[in-house]
mmCIF file of C-alpha atoms in Angstrom:
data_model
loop_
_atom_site.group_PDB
_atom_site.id
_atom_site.type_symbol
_atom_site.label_atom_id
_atom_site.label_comp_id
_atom_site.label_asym_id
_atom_site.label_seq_id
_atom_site.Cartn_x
_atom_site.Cartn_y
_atom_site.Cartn_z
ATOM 1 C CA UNK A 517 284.518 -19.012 -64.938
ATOM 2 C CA UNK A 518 286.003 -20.589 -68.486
ATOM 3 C CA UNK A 519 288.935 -22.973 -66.468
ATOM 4 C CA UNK A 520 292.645 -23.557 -67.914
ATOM 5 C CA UNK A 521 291.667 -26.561 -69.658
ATOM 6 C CA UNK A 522 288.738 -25.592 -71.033
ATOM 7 C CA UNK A 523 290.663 -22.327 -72.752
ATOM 8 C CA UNK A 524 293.386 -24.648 -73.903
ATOM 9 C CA UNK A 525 290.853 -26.743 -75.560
ATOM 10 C CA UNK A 526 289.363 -24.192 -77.211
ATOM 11 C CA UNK A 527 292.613 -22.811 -78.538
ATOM 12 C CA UNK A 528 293.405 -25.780 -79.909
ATOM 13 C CA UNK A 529 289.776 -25.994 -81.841
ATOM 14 C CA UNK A 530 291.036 -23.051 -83.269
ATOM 15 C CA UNK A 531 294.448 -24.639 -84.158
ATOM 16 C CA UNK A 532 292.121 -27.113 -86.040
ATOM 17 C CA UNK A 533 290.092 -24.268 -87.975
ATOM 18 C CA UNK A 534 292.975 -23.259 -89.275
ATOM 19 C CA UNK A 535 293.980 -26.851 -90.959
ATOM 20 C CA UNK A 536 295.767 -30.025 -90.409
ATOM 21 C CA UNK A 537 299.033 -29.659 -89.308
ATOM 22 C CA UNK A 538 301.775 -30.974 -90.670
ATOM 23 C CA UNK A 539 306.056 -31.616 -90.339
ATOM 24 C CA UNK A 540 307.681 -28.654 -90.028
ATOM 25 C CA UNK A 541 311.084 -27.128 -89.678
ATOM 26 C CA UNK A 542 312.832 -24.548 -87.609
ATOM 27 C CA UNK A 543 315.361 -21.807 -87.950
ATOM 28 C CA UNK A 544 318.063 -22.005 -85.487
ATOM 29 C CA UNK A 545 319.803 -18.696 -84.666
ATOM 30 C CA UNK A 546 323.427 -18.753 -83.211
ATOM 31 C CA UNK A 547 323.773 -15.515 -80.608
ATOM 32 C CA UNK A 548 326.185 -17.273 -77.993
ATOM 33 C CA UNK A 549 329.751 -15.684 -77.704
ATOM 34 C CA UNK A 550 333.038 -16.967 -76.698
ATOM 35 C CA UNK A 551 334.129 -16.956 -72.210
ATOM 36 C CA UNK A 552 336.613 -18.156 -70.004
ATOM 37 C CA UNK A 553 334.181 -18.751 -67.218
ATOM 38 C CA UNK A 554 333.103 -22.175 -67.614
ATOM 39 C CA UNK A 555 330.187 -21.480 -65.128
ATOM 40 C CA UNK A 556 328.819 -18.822 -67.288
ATOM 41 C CA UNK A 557 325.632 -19.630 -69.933
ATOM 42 C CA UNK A 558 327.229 -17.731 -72.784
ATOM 43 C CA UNK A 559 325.536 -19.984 -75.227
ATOM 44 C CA UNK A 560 322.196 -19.019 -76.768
ATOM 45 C CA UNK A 561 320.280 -20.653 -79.765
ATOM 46 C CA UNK A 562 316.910 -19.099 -80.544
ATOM 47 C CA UNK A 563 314.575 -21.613 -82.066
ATOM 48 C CA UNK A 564 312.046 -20.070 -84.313
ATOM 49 C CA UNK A 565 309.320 -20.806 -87.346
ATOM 50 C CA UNK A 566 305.409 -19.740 -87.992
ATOM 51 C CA UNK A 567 302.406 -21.711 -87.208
ATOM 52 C CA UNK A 568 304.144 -23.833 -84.453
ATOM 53 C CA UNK A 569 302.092 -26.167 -82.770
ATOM 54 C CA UNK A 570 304.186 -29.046 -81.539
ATOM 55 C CA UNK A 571 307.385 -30.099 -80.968
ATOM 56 C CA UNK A 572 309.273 -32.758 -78.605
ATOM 57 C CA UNK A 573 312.289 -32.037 -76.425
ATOM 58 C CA UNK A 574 314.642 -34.715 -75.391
ATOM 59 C CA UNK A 575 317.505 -35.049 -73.237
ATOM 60 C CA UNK A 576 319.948 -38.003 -74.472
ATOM 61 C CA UNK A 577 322.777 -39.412 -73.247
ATOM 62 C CA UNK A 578 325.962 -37.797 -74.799
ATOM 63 C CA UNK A 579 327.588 -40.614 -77.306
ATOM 64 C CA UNK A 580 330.800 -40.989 -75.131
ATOM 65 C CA UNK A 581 329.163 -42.195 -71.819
ATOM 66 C CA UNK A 582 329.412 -45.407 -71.572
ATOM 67 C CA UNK A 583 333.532 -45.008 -72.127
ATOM 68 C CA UNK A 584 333.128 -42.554 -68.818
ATOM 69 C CA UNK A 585 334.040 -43.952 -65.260
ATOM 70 C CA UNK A 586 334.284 -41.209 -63.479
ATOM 71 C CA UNK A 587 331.891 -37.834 -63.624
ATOM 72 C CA UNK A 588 332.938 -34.576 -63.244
ATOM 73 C CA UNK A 589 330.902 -32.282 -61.671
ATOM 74 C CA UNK A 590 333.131 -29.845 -59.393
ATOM 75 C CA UNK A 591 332.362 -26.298 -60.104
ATOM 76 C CA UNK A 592 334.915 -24.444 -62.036
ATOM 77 C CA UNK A 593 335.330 -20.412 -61.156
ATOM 78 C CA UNK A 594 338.707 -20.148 -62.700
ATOM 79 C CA UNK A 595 338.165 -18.072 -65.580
ATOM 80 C CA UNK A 596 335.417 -16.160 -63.805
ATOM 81 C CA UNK A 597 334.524 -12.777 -62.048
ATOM 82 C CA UNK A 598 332.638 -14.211 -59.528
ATOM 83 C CA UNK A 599 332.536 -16.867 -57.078
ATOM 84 C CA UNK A 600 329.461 -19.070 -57.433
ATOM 85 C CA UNK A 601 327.602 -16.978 -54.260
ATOM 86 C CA UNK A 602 325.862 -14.847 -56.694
ATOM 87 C CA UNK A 603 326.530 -13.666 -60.436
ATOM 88 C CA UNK A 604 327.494 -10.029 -59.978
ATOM 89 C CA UNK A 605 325.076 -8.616 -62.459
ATOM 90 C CA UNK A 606 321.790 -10.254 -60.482
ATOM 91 C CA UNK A 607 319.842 -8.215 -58.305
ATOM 92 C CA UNK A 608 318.838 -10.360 -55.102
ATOM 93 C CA UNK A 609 315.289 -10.241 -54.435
ATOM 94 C CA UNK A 610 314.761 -11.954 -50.703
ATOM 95 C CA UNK A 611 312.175 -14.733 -49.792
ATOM 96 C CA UNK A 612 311.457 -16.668 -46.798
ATOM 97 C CA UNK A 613 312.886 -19.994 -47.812
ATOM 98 C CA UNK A 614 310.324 -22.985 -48.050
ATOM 99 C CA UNK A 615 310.296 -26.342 -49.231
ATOM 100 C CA UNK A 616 306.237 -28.288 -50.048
ATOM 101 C CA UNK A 617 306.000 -31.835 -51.482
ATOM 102 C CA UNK A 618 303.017 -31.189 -53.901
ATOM 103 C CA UNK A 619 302.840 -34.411 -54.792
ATOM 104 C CA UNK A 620 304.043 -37.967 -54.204
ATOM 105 C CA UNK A 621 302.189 -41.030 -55.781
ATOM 106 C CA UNK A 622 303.219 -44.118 -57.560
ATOM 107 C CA UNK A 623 305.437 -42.793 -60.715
ATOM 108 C CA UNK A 624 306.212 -39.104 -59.682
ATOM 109 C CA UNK A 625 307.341 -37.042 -56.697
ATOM 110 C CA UNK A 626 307.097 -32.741 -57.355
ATOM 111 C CA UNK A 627 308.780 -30.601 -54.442
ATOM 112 C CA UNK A 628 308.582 -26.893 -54.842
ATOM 113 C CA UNK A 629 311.389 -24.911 -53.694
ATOM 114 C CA UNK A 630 311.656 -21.110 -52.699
ATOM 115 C CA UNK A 631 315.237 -20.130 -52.375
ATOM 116 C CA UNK A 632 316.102 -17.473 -49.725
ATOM 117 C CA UNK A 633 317.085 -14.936 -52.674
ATOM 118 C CA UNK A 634 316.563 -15.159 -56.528
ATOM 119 C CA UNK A 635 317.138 -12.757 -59.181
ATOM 120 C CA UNK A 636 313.750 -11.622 -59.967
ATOM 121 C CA UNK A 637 311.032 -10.962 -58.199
ATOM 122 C CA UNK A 638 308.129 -12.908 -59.727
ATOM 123 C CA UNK A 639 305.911 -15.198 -57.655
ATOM 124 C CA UNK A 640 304.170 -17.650 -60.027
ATOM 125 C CA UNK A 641 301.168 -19.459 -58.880
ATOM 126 C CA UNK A 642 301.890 -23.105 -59.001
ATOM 127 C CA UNK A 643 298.579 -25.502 -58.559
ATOM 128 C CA UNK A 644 298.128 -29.238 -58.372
ATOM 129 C CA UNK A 645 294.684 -30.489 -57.536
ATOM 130 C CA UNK A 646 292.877 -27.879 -55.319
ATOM 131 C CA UNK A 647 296.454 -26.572 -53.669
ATOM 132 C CA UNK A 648 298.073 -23.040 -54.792
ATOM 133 C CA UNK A 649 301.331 -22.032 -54.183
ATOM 134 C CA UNK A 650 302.879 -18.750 -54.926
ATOM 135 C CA UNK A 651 306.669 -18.012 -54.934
ATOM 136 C CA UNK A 652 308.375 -21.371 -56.048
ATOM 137 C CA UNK A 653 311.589 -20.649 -57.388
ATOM 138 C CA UNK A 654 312.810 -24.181 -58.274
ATOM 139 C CA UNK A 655 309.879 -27.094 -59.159
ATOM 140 C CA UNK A 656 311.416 -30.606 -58.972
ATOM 141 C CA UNK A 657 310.127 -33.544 -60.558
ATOM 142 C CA UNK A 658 311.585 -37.060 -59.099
ATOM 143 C CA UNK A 659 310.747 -40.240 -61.205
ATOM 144 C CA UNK A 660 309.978 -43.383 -59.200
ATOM 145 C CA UNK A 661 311.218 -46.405 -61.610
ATOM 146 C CA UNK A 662 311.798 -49.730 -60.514
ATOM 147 C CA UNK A 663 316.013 -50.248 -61.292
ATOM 148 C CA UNK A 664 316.295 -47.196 -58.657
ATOM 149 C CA UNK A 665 316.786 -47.219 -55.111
ATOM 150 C CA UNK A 666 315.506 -43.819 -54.419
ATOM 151 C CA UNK A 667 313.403 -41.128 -57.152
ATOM 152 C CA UNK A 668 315.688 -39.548 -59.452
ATOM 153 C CA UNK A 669 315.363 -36.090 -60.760
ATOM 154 C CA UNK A 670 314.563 -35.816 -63.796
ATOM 155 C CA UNK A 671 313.190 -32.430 -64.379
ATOM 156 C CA UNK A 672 313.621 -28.930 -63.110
ATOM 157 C CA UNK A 673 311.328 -25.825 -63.842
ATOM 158 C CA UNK A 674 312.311 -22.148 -62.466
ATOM 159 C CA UNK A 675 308.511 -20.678 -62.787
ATOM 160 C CA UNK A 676 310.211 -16.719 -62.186
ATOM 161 C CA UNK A 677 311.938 -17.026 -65.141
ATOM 162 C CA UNK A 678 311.202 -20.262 -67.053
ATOM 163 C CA UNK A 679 314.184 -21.942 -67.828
ATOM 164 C CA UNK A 680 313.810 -25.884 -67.806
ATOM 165 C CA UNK A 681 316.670 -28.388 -67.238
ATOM 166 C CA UNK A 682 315.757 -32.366 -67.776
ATOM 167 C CA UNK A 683 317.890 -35.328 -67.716
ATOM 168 C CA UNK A 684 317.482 -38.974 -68.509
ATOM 169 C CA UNK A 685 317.546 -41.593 -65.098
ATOM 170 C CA UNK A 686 320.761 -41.744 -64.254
ATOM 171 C CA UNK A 687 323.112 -45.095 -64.531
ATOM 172 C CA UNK A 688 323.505 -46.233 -60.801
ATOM 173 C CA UNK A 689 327.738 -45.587 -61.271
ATOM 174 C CA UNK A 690 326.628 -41.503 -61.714
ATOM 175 C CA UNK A 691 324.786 -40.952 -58.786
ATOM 176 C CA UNK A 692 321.891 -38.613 -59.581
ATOM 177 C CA UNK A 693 323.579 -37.465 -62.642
ATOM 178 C CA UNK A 694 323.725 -33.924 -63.628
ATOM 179 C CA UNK A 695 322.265 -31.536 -65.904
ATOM 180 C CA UNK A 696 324.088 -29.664 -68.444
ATOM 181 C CA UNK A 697 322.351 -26.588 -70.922
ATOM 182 C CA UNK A 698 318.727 -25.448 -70.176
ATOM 183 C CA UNK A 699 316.400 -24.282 -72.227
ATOM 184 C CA UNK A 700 313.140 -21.966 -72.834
ATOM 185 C CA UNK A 701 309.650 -22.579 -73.820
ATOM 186 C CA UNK A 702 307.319 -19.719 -74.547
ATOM 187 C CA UNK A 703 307.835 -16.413 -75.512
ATOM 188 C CA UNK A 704 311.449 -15.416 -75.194
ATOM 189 C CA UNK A 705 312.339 -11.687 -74.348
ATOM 190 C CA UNK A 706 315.411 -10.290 -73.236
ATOM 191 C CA UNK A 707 315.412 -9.324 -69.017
ATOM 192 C CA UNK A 708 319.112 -8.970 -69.256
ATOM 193 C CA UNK A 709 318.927 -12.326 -70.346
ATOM 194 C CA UNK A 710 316.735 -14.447 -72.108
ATOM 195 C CA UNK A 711 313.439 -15.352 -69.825
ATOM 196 C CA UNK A 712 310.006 -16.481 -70.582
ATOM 197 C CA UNK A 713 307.008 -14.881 -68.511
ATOM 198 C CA UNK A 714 304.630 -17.503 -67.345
ATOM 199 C CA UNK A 715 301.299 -16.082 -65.527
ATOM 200 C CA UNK A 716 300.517 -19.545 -63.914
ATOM 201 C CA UNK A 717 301.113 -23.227 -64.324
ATOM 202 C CA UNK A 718 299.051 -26.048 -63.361
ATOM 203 C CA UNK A 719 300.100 -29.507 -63.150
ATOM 204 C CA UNK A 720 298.411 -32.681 -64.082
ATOM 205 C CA UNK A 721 299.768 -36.133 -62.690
ATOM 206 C CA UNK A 722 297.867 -38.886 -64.455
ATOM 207 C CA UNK A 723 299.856 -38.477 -67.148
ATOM 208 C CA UNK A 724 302.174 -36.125 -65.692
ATOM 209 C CA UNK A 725 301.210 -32.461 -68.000
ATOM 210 C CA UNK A 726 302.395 -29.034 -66.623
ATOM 211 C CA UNK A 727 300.428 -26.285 -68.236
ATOM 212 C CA UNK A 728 301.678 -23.050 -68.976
ATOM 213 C CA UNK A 729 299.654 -19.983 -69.575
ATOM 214 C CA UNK A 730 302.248 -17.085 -70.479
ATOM 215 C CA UNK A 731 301.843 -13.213 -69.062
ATOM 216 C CA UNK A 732 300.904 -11.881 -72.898
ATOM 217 C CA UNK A 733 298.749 -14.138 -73.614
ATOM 218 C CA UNK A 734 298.960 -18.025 -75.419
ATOM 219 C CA UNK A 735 299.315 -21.037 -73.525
ATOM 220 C CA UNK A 736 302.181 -24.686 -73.649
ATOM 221 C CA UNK A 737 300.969 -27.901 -72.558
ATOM 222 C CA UNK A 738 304.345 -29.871 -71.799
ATOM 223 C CA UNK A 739 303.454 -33.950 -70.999
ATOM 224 C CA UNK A 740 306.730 -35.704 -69.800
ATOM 225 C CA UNK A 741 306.433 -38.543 -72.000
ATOM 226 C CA UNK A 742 308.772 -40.767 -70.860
ATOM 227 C CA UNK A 743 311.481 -40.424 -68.197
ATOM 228 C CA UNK A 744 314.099 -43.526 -68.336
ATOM 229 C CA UNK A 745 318.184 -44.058 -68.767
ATOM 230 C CA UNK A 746 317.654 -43.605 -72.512
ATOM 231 C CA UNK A 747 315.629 -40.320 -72.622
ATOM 232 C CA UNK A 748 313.480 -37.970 -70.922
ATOM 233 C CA UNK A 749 311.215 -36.803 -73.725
ATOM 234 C CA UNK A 750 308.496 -33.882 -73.382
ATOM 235 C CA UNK A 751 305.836 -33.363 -76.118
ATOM 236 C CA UNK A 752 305.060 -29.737 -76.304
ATOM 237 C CA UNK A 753 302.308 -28.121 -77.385
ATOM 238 C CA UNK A 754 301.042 -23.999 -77.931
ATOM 239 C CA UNK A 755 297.859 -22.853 -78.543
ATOM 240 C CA UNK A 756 296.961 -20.569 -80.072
ATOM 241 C CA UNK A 757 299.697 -21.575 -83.447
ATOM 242 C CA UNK A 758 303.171 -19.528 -82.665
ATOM 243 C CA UNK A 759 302.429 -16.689 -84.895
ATOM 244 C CA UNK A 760 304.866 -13.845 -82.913
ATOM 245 C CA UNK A 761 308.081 -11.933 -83.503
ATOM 246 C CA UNK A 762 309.764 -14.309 -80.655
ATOM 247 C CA UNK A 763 311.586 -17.696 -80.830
ATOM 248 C CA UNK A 764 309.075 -20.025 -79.590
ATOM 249 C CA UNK A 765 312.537 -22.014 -77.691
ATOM 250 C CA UNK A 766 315.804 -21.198 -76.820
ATOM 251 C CA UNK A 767 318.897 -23.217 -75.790
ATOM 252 C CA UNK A 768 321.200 -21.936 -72.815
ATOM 253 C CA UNK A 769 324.518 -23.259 -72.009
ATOM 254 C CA UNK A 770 328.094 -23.124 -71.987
ATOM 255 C CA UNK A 771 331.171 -23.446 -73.920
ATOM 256 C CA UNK A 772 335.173 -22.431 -73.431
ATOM 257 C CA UNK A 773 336.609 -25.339 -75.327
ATOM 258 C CA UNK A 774 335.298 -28.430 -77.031
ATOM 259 C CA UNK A 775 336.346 -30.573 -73.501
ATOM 260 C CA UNK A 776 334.970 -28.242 -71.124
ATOM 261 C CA UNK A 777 331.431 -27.089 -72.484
ATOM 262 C CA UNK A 778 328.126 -28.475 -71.860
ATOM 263 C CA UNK A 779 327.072 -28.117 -75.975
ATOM 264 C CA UNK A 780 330.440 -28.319 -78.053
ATOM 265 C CA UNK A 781 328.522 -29.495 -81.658
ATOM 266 C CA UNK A 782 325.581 -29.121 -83.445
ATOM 267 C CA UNK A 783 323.740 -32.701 -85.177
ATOM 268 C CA UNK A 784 320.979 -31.549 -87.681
ATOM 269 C CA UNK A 785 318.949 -33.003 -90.869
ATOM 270 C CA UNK A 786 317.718 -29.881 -92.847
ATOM 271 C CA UNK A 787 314.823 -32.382 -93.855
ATOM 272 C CA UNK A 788 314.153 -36.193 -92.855
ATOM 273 C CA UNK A 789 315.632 -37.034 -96.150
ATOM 274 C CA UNK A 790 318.506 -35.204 -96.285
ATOM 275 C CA UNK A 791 322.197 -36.418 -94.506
ATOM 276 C CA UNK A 792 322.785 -35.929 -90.989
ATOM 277 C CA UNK A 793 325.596 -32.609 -90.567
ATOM 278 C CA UNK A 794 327.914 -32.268 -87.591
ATOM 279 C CA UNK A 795 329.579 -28.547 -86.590
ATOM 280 C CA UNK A 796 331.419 -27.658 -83.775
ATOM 281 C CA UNK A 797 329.285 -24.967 -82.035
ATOM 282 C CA UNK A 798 331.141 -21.672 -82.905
ATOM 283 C CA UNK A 799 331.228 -22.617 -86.727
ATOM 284 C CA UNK A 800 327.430 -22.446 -86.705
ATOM 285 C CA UNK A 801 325.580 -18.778 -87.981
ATOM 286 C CA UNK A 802 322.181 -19.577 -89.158
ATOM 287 C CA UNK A 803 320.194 -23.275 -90.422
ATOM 288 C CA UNK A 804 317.177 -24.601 -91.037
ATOM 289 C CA UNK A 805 316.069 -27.667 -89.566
ATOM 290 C CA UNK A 806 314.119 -30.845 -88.837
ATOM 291 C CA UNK A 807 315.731 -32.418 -86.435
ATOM 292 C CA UNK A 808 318.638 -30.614 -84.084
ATOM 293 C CA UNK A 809 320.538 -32.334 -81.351
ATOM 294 C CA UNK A 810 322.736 -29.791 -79.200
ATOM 295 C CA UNK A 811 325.624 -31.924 -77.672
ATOM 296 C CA UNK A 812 328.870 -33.406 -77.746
ATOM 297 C CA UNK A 813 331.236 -36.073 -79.268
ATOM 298 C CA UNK A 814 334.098 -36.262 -76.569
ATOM 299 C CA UNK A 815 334.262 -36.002 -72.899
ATOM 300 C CA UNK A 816 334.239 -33.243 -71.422
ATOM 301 C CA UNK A 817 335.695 -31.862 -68.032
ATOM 302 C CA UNK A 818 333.126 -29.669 -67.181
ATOM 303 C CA UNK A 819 329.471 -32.202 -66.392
ATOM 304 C CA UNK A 820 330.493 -34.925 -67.911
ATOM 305 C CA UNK A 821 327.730 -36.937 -67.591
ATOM 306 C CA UNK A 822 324.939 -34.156 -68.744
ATOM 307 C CA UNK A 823 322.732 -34.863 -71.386
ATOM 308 C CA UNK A 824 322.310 -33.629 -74.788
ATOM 309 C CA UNK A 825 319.415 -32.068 -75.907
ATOM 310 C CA UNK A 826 317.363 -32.939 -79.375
ATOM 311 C CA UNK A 827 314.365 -30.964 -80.473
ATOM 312 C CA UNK A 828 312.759 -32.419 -83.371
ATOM 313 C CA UNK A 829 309.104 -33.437 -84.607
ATOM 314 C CA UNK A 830 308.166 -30.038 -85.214
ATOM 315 C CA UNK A 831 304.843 -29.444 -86.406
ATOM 316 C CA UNK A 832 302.621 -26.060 -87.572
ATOM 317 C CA UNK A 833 299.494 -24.953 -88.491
ATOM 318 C CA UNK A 834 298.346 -25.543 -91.980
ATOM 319 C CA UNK A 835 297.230 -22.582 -93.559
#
């Protein structure tokens, strides 16, 4: 039998058939609309471009934070239908509720959760070393760095429907921080929102590498590069070259007003020589990119301590 790493290796022979590749830029697709519920992801950026290969995702500290004292994290279901118990469009697909420490060495701790109900039904095999487990809902990965009394998390993955959320170490005054938007990698479809398949993942600790094989077919390797109170960076890479109709990334979060939205502005450089342009989120249709950091410029009330998120370093297939 051909193993993961062994097919990812060979994709990526293929990647090199095909030519060197080189910088590349993105198209970045505005779909979110406007909501009162500041609990709700009405945000959405689809990421796309040919020939993909690589890319790096970071989540920053927003500009503002070190004029913050105080975080604000409370829930806010004012504008909102619901309650935070459940959205009311979800279905509720029951599971006995687990907890398993997959891992806990030196640098990294990884706890995979399964949540007594979640909104689809999917139970993605999850290995580490010679250990398989089917049904996480929530993987957590803790950081273990010496200016912290306990791990931090620093990354979440939802297997059932792929949506990531990272976060740099938080400062000691935050607590253990929050996240703000999420995001996709893969294959995005729409499931009544957007979701990426994945078929399996297996994760690698030394360096820490999840690998992603998706349910039609292609595969991600995403190595946390660095986790620390400046950044938590992934480097992302698909085989075979991102040659579908699909964004190969999109951004999920939320926005009512400039100081209560997780992403409020758009930073991009159409090229790396060109100058750095700033837009307020809703001003935003359609550009072309190099480098794009999804964020904000003032507090805000709603996480005000969550990260933005940069994707940049894009590279694709040379033809």
């Amino acid at each position: 039998m051909v193993c993961g790493r062994t097919l990812f290796l060979l994709s990526l022979a293929v990647v090199m058939s095909q030519g060197i590749a080189a910088p590349a830029s993105v198209t970045v697709s505005n779909h979110s609309r406007a909501t009162a519920c500041a609990e709700e992801d009405n945000v959405s950026l689809h990421l796309w471009a040919p020939g993909i290969t690589r890319l790096r995702v970071e989540a920053l500290p927003p500009p503002y934070l070190d004029r913050v004292d105080r975080d604000i994290t409370t829930p806010d279901f004012s504008g909102c239908t619901f309650d935070g118990s459940a959205h009311p469009t979800d279905p509720a697909y029951r599971f006995r509720e687990g907890r398993v420490v997959l891992h806990d060495g030196p640098r990294w701790r990884i706890v995979g959760l399964t949540l007594p109900t979640f909104w689809r039904p999917q139970r993605v095999p999850v290995r580490l070393g010679q250990r398989t487990v089917r049904g996480i809902h929530l993987l957590q990965v803790f950081a273990k760095t010496g200016d912290a009394s306990s791990p931090r998390e620093v990354l979440v993955l939802y297997p059932a429907d792929g949506y990531w959320r990272i976060k740099p170490v938080p400062a000691p005054r935050f607590g253990d921080g929050v996240y703000g938007s999420s995001f996709l990698l893969g294959p995005v479809v729409d499931d009544g929102r957007p979701v990426v398949n994945i078929a399996s993942i297996r994760i690698e600790t030394r360096p820490l590498v999840l690998r992603l094989r998706f349910a039609d077919g292609g595969q991600a390797r995403v190595a946390v590069a660095e986790a620390s109170r400046e950044r938590t960076a992934l480097d992302v890479s698909f085989a075979p070259p991102w040659h579908r109709a699909t964004p190969f990334a999109t951004l999920r979060s939320m926005h009512v007003a400039p100081d209560n939205a997780d992403v409020s502005e758009i930073r991009w450089r159409q090229d790396a020589n060109a100058a750095l342009q700033v837009q307020p989120l809703e001003t935003v249709q359609r550009i072309e990119a190099t480098d794009v950091r999804f964020g904000r410029s003032i507090p805000s009330r709603h996480n005000t301590s969550a990260p933005d998120l940069r994707f940049h370093d894009f590279e694709a297939a040379g033809r």
